[in-house]
XYZ file of C-alpha atoms in Angstrom:
404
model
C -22.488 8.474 8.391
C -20.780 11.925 9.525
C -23.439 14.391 10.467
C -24.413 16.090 7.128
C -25.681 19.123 8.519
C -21.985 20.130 10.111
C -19.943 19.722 6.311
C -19.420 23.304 4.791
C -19.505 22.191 1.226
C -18.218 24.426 -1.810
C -18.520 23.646 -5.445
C -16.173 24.792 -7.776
C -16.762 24.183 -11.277
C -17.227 26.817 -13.807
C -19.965 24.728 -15.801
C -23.574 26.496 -14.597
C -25.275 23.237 -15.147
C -22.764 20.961 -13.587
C -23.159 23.824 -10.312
C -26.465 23.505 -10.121
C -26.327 19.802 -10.866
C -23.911 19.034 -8.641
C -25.903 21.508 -5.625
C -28.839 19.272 -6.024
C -27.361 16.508 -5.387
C -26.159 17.066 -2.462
C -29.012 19.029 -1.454
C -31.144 15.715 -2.262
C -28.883 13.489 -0.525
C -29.578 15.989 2.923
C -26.618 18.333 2.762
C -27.457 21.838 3.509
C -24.563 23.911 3.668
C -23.748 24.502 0.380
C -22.248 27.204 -1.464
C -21.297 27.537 -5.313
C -17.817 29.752 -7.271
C -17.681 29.601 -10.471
C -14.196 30.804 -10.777
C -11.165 30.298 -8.633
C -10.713 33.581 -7.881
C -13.921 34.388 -6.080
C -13.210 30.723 -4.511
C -9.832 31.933 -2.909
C -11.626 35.484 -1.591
C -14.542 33.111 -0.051
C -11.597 31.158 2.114
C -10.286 34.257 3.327
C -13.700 34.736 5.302
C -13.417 32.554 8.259
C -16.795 32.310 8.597
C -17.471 30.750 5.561
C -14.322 28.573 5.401
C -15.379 25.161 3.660
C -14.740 21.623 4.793
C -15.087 19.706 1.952
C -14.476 21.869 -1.764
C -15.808 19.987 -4.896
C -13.232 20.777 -7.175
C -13.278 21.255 -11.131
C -10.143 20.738 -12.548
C -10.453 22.135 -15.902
C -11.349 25.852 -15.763
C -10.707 28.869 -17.653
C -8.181 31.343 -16.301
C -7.412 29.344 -12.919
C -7.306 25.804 -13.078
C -8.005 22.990 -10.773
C -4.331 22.402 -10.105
C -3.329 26.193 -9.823
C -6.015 26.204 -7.222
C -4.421 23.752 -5.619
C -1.262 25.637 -5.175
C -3.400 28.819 -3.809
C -4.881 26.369 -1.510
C -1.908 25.636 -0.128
C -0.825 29.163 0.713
C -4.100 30.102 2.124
C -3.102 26.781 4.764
C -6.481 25.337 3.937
C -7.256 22.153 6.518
C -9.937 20.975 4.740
C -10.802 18.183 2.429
C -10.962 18.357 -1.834
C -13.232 15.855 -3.827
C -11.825 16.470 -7.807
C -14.576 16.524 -10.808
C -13.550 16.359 -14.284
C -14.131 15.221 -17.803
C -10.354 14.728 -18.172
C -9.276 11.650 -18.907
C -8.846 9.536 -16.020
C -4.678 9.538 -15.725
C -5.037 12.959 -15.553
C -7.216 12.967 -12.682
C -5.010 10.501 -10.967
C -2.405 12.749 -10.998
C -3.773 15.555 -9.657
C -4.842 13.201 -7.243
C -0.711 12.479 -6.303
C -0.080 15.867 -6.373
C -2.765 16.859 -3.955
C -1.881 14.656 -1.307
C 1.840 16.027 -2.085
C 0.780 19.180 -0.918
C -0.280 17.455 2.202
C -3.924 18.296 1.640
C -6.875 15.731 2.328
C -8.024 14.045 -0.962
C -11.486 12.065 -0.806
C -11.231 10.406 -4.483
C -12.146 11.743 -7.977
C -15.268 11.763 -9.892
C -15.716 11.260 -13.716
C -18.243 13.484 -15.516
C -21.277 12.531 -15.427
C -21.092 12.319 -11.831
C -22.919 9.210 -10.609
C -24.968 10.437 -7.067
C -24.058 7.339 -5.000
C -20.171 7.614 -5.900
C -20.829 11.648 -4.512
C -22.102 9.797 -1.567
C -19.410 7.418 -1.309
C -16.874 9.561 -1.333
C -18.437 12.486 1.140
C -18.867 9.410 3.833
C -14.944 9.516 3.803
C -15.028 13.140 5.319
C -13.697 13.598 8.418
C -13.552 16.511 10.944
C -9.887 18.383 10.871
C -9.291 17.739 14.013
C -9.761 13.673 13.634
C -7.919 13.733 10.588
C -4.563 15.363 12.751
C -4.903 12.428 15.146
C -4.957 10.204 12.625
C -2.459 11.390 10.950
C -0.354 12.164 14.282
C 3.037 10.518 13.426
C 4.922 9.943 17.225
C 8.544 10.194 16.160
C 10.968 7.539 17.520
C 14.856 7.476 18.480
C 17.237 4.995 17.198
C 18.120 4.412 21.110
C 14.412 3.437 21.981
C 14.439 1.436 18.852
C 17.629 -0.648 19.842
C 16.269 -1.254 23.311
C 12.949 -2.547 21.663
C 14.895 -5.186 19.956
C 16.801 -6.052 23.327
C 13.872 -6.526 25.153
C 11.777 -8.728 22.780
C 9.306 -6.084 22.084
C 9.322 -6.802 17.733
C 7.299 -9.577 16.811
C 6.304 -10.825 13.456
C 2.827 -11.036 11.966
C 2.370 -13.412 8.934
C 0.023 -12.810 6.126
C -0.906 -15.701 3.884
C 0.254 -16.512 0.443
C -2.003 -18.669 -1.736
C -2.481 -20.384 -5.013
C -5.058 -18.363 -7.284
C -5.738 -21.762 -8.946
C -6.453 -23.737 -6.270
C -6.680 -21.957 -3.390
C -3.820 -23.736 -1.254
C -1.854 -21.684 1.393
C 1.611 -22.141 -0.138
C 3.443 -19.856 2.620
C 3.313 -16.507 4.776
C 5.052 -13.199 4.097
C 6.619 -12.031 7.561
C 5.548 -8.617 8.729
C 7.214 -7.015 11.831
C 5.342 -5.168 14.376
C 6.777 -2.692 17.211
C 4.612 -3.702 20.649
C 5.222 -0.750 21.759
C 4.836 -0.703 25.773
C 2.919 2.680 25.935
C 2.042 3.096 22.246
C 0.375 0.002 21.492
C 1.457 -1.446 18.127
C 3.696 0.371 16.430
C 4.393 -0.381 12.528
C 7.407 -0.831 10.655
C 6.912 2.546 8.308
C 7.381 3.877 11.644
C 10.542 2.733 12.309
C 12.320 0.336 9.003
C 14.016 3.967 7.817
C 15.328 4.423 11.354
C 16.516 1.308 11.242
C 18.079 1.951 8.207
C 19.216 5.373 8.833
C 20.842 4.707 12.130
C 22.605 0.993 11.311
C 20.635 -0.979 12.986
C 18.497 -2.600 10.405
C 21.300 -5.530 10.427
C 19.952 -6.266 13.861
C 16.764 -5.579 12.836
C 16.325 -8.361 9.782
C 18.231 -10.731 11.985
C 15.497 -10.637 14.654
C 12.959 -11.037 12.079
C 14.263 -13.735 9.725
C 15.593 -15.715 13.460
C 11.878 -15.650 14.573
C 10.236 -16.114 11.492
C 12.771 -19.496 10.784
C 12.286 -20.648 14.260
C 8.058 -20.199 13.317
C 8.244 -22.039 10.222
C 10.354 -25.358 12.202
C 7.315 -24.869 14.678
C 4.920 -24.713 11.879
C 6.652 -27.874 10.091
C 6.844 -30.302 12.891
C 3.060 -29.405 13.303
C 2.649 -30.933 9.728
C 2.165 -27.641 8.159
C 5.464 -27.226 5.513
C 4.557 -23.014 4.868
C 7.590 -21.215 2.998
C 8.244 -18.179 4.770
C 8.767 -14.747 3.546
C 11.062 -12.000 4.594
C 12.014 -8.729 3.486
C 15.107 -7.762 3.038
C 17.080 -4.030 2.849
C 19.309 -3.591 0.303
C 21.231 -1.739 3.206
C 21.433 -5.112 4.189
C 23.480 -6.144 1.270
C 26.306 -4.379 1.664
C 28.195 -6.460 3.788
C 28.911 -10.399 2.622
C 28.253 -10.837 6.649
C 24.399 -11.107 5.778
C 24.805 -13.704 3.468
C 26.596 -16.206 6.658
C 24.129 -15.079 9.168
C 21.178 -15.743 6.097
C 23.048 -19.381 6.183
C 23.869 -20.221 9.716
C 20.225 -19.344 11.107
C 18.346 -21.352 8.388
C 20.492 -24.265 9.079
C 20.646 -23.507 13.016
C 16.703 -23.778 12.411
C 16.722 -27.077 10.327
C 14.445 -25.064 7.421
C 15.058 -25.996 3.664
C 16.581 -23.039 2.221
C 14.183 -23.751 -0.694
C 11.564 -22.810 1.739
C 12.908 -19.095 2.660
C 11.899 -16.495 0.508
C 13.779 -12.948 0.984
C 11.981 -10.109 -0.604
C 13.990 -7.287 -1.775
C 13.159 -3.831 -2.309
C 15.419 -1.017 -3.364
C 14.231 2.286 -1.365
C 17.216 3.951 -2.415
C 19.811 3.581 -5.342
C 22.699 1.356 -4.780
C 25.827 2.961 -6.272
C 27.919 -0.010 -5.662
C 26.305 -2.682 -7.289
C 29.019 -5.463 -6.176
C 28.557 -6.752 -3.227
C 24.700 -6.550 -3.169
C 24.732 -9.089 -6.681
C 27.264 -11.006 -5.165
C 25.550 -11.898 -1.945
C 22.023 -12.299 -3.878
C 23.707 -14.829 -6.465
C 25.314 -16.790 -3.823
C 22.036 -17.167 -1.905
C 20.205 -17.865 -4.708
C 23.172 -20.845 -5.588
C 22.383 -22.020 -2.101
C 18.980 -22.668 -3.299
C 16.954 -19.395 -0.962
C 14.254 -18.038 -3.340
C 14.447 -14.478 -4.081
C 11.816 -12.402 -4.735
C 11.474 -8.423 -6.362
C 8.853 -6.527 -4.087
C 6.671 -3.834 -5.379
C 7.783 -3.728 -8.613
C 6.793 -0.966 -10.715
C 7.202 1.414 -7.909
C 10.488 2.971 -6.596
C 13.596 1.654 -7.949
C 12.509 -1.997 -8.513
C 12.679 -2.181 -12.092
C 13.667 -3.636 -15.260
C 17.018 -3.131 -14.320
C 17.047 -5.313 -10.314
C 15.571 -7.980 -13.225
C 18.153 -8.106 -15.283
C 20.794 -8.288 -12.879
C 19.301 -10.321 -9.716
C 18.441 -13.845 -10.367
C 14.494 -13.266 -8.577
C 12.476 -16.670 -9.060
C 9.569 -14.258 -8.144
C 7.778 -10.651 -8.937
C 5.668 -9.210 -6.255
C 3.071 -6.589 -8.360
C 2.519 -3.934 -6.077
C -0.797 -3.839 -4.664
C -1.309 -0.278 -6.347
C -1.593 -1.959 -9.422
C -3.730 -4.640 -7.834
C -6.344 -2.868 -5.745
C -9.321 -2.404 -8.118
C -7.871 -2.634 -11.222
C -10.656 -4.611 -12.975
C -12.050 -1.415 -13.266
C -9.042 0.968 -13.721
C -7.782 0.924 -17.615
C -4.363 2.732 -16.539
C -3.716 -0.111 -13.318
C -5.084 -2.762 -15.457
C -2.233 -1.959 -18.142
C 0.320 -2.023 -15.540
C -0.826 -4.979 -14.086
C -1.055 -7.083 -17.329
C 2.382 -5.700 -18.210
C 4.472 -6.829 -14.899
C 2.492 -10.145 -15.021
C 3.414 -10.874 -18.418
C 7.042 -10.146 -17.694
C 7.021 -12.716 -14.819
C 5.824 -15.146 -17.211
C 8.199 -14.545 -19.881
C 11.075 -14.955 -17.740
C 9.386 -17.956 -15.813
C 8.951 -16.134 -12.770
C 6.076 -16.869 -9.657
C 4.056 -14.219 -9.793
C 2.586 -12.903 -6.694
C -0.454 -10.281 -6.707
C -0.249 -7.718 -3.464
C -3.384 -6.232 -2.902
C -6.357 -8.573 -3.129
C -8.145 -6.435 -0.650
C -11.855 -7.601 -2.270
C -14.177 -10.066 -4.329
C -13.790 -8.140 -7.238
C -9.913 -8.125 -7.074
C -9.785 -11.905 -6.504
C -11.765 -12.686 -9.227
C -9.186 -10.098 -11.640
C -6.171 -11.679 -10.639
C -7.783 -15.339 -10.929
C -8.997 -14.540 -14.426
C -5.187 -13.187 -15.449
C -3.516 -16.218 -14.365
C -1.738 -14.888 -11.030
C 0.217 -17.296 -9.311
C -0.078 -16.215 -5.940
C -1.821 -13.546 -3.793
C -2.024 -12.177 -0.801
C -4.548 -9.091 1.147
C -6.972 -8.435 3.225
C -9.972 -10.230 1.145
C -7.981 -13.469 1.889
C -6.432 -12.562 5.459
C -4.813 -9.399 7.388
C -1.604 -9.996 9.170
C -2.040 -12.247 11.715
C 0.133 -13.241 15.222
C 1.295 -16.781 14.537
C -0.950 -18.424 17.241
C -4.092 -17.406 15.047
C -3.248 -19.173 11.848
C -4.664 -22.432 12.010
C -7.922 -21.008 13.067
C -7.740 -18.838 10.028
C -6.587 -21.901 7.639
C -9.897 -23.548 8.925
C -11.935 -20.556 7.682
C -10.172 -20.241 4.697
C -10.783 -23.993 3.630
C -14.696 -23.326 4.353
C -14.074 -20.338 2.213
C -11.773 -21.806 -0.684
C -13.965 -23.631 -2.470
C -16.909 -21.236 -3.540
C -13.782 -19.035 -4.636
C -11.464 -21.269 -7.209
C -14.782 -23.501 -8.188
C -16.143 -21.016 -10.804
């Protein structure tokens, strides 16, 4: 627990009784620095004394004259470095997307609370606070060149993670999604939001996949001869597809590695728009002839949409794990969940649930007839060496989990 008595905490909320509500809660739950506005205005005059500048604002979003999400705005041109926690009666979309549009102003968002506000959720969400100057280490982003990129591939310094794939139904491990890592010599690991766009922006994410999909195809013959037939997962740029030379190398290293095509799934999501759709469909269809299973990641999000459906012949739907990740108790996510899960179903299509990260989100995606899943409640990426440990856990674990 941070150390309650160093959080300056302001509530804004132009309700008296929700102020004085909200004050003795956190006065009951041991916070002492606590001051009240009742307007945005005198808010915005009480940041410009440095002495009194809060840590963490409780913010109403609904107010007469200036609004939670004008405030906002003002917050940002007063360079506040502190943290918000939003309070409304609004509807919970709404808070949501003030929610986006906070941390698109770069400013620290803890969560939202629903009126009434429920003490232990207050509590919940405070614990999150963090001192500004943690937060800027944490959120310290070491910049990399293309050159130290290409020499990290030279050297041997990627490697792939895998994280598990299994059956809702049953529990079986049906196959790994490969996830690169950067072993940085002086950074430590390094992960691929770090560097995939570099790749991408600098042409080298050609060299990039190949490294990947050669050492996860070498891992699965490993895994295979060891009696353990896991299809393997790899994603795929659509900057890869624009040259038919992705398709032979897709070819000659499955084959070089003596893995069933059948076995390899590529994952493809569009970052960007494609405005030449040609050779991209035309290398997809051919793989997908040649029997490789292709599969549409995050969809919902982005640009992977109705439309990749329609044209790509995908034999599987990823549902992003935004629309995983507690939506047994999210109306909104639990919509969009239900929705991409019923599309994969109409057009006979895996579907594979991103995102189990607990109990309760297991026992959601079990209970809508998910396919597959994958997250941290069933297993974090792991280095290849540690998976038949974790298989041997997850077999003690599988059965109090599908057996309800």
């Amino acid at each position: 627990m941070n150390n309650k008595f160093a959080i300056r905490i302001l509530v804004l909320d132009d309700e008296p009784f929700m102020l004085k509500l909200l004050c003795r809660m956190l006065e009951n739950s041991g916070f002492s620095s606590v001051s009240t506005c009742d307007n945005g205005r005198a808010a915005l005059e009480l940041l410009d004394r440095t002495n009194c500048h809060p840590d963490l604002i409780l913010l109403d979003i609904n107010m007469p004259e200036m609004d939670g999400v004008e405030f906002v705005r003002h917050l940002v041109e007063h360079h506040y470095s502190g943290a918000l926690i939003l309070v409304s009666g609004e509807d919970e979309r709404v808070l949501q997307s003030v929610e986006k549009l906070v941390r698109a102003h770069k400013i620290s968002v803890l969560g939202y609370l629903t009126k009434p506000v429920i003490p232990a959720r207050l509590a919940e969400l405070i614990d999150k606070w963090m001192p500004p100057a943690q937060v800027a280490i944490e959120a310290a982003k070491r910049i990399y060149s293309a050159e130290e990129l290409g020499e990290a591939m030279v050297s041997g310094e990627l490697v792939n993670y895998y994280q598990p794939k299994v059956d809702v139904a049953t529990g079986e491990v049906v196959g790994v999604e490969t996830l690169v890592r950067w072993r940085h010599p002086s950074d430590g690991m390094v992960y691929p939001d770090k560097f995939i766009t570099l790749a991408e922006e600098h042409g080298l994410i050609d060299e990039l996949t190949r490294v990947v999909l050669s050492g996860a195809l070498n891992q699965s013959r490993t895994w295979r001869d060891a009696g353990m037939p896991l299809r393997v997962a790899v994603n795929v740029s659509m900057d890869n597809l624009v040259s038919l030379n992705f398709l032979n190398n897709v070819v000659e290293l499955t084959s070089k590695a003596g893995v069933p095509p059948q076995e390899v799934v590529l994952e493809v999501t569009e970052s960007r728009l494609m405005t030449d759709l040609r050779v991209p469909l035309e290398i997809l269809t051919r793989l997908h002839l040649k029997r490789f299973r292709l599969s549409i990641d995050d969809f919902g999000t982005g640009n992977s949409s109705l439309t990749q459906l329609r044209n790509i012949p995908f034999v599987e739907l990823k549902i992003d794990q935004s629309f995983v990740h507690g939506a047994w108790a999210n109306d909104t996510q639990r919509a969009m969940f239900n929705a991409s899960h019923g599309l994969a179903t109409q057009l006979k299509m895996e579907s594979v649930a991103e995102g189990v990260e607990d109990r309760a989100d297991w026992d959601f995606v079990r209970h809508q007839g998910c396919d597959l899943a994958q997250g941290y409640f069933i297993a974090r990426p792991m280095p290849a060496e540690d998976l038949p440990a974790w298989l041997v856990d997850w077999k003690r674990r599988c059965p109090e989990l599908v057996l309800q």
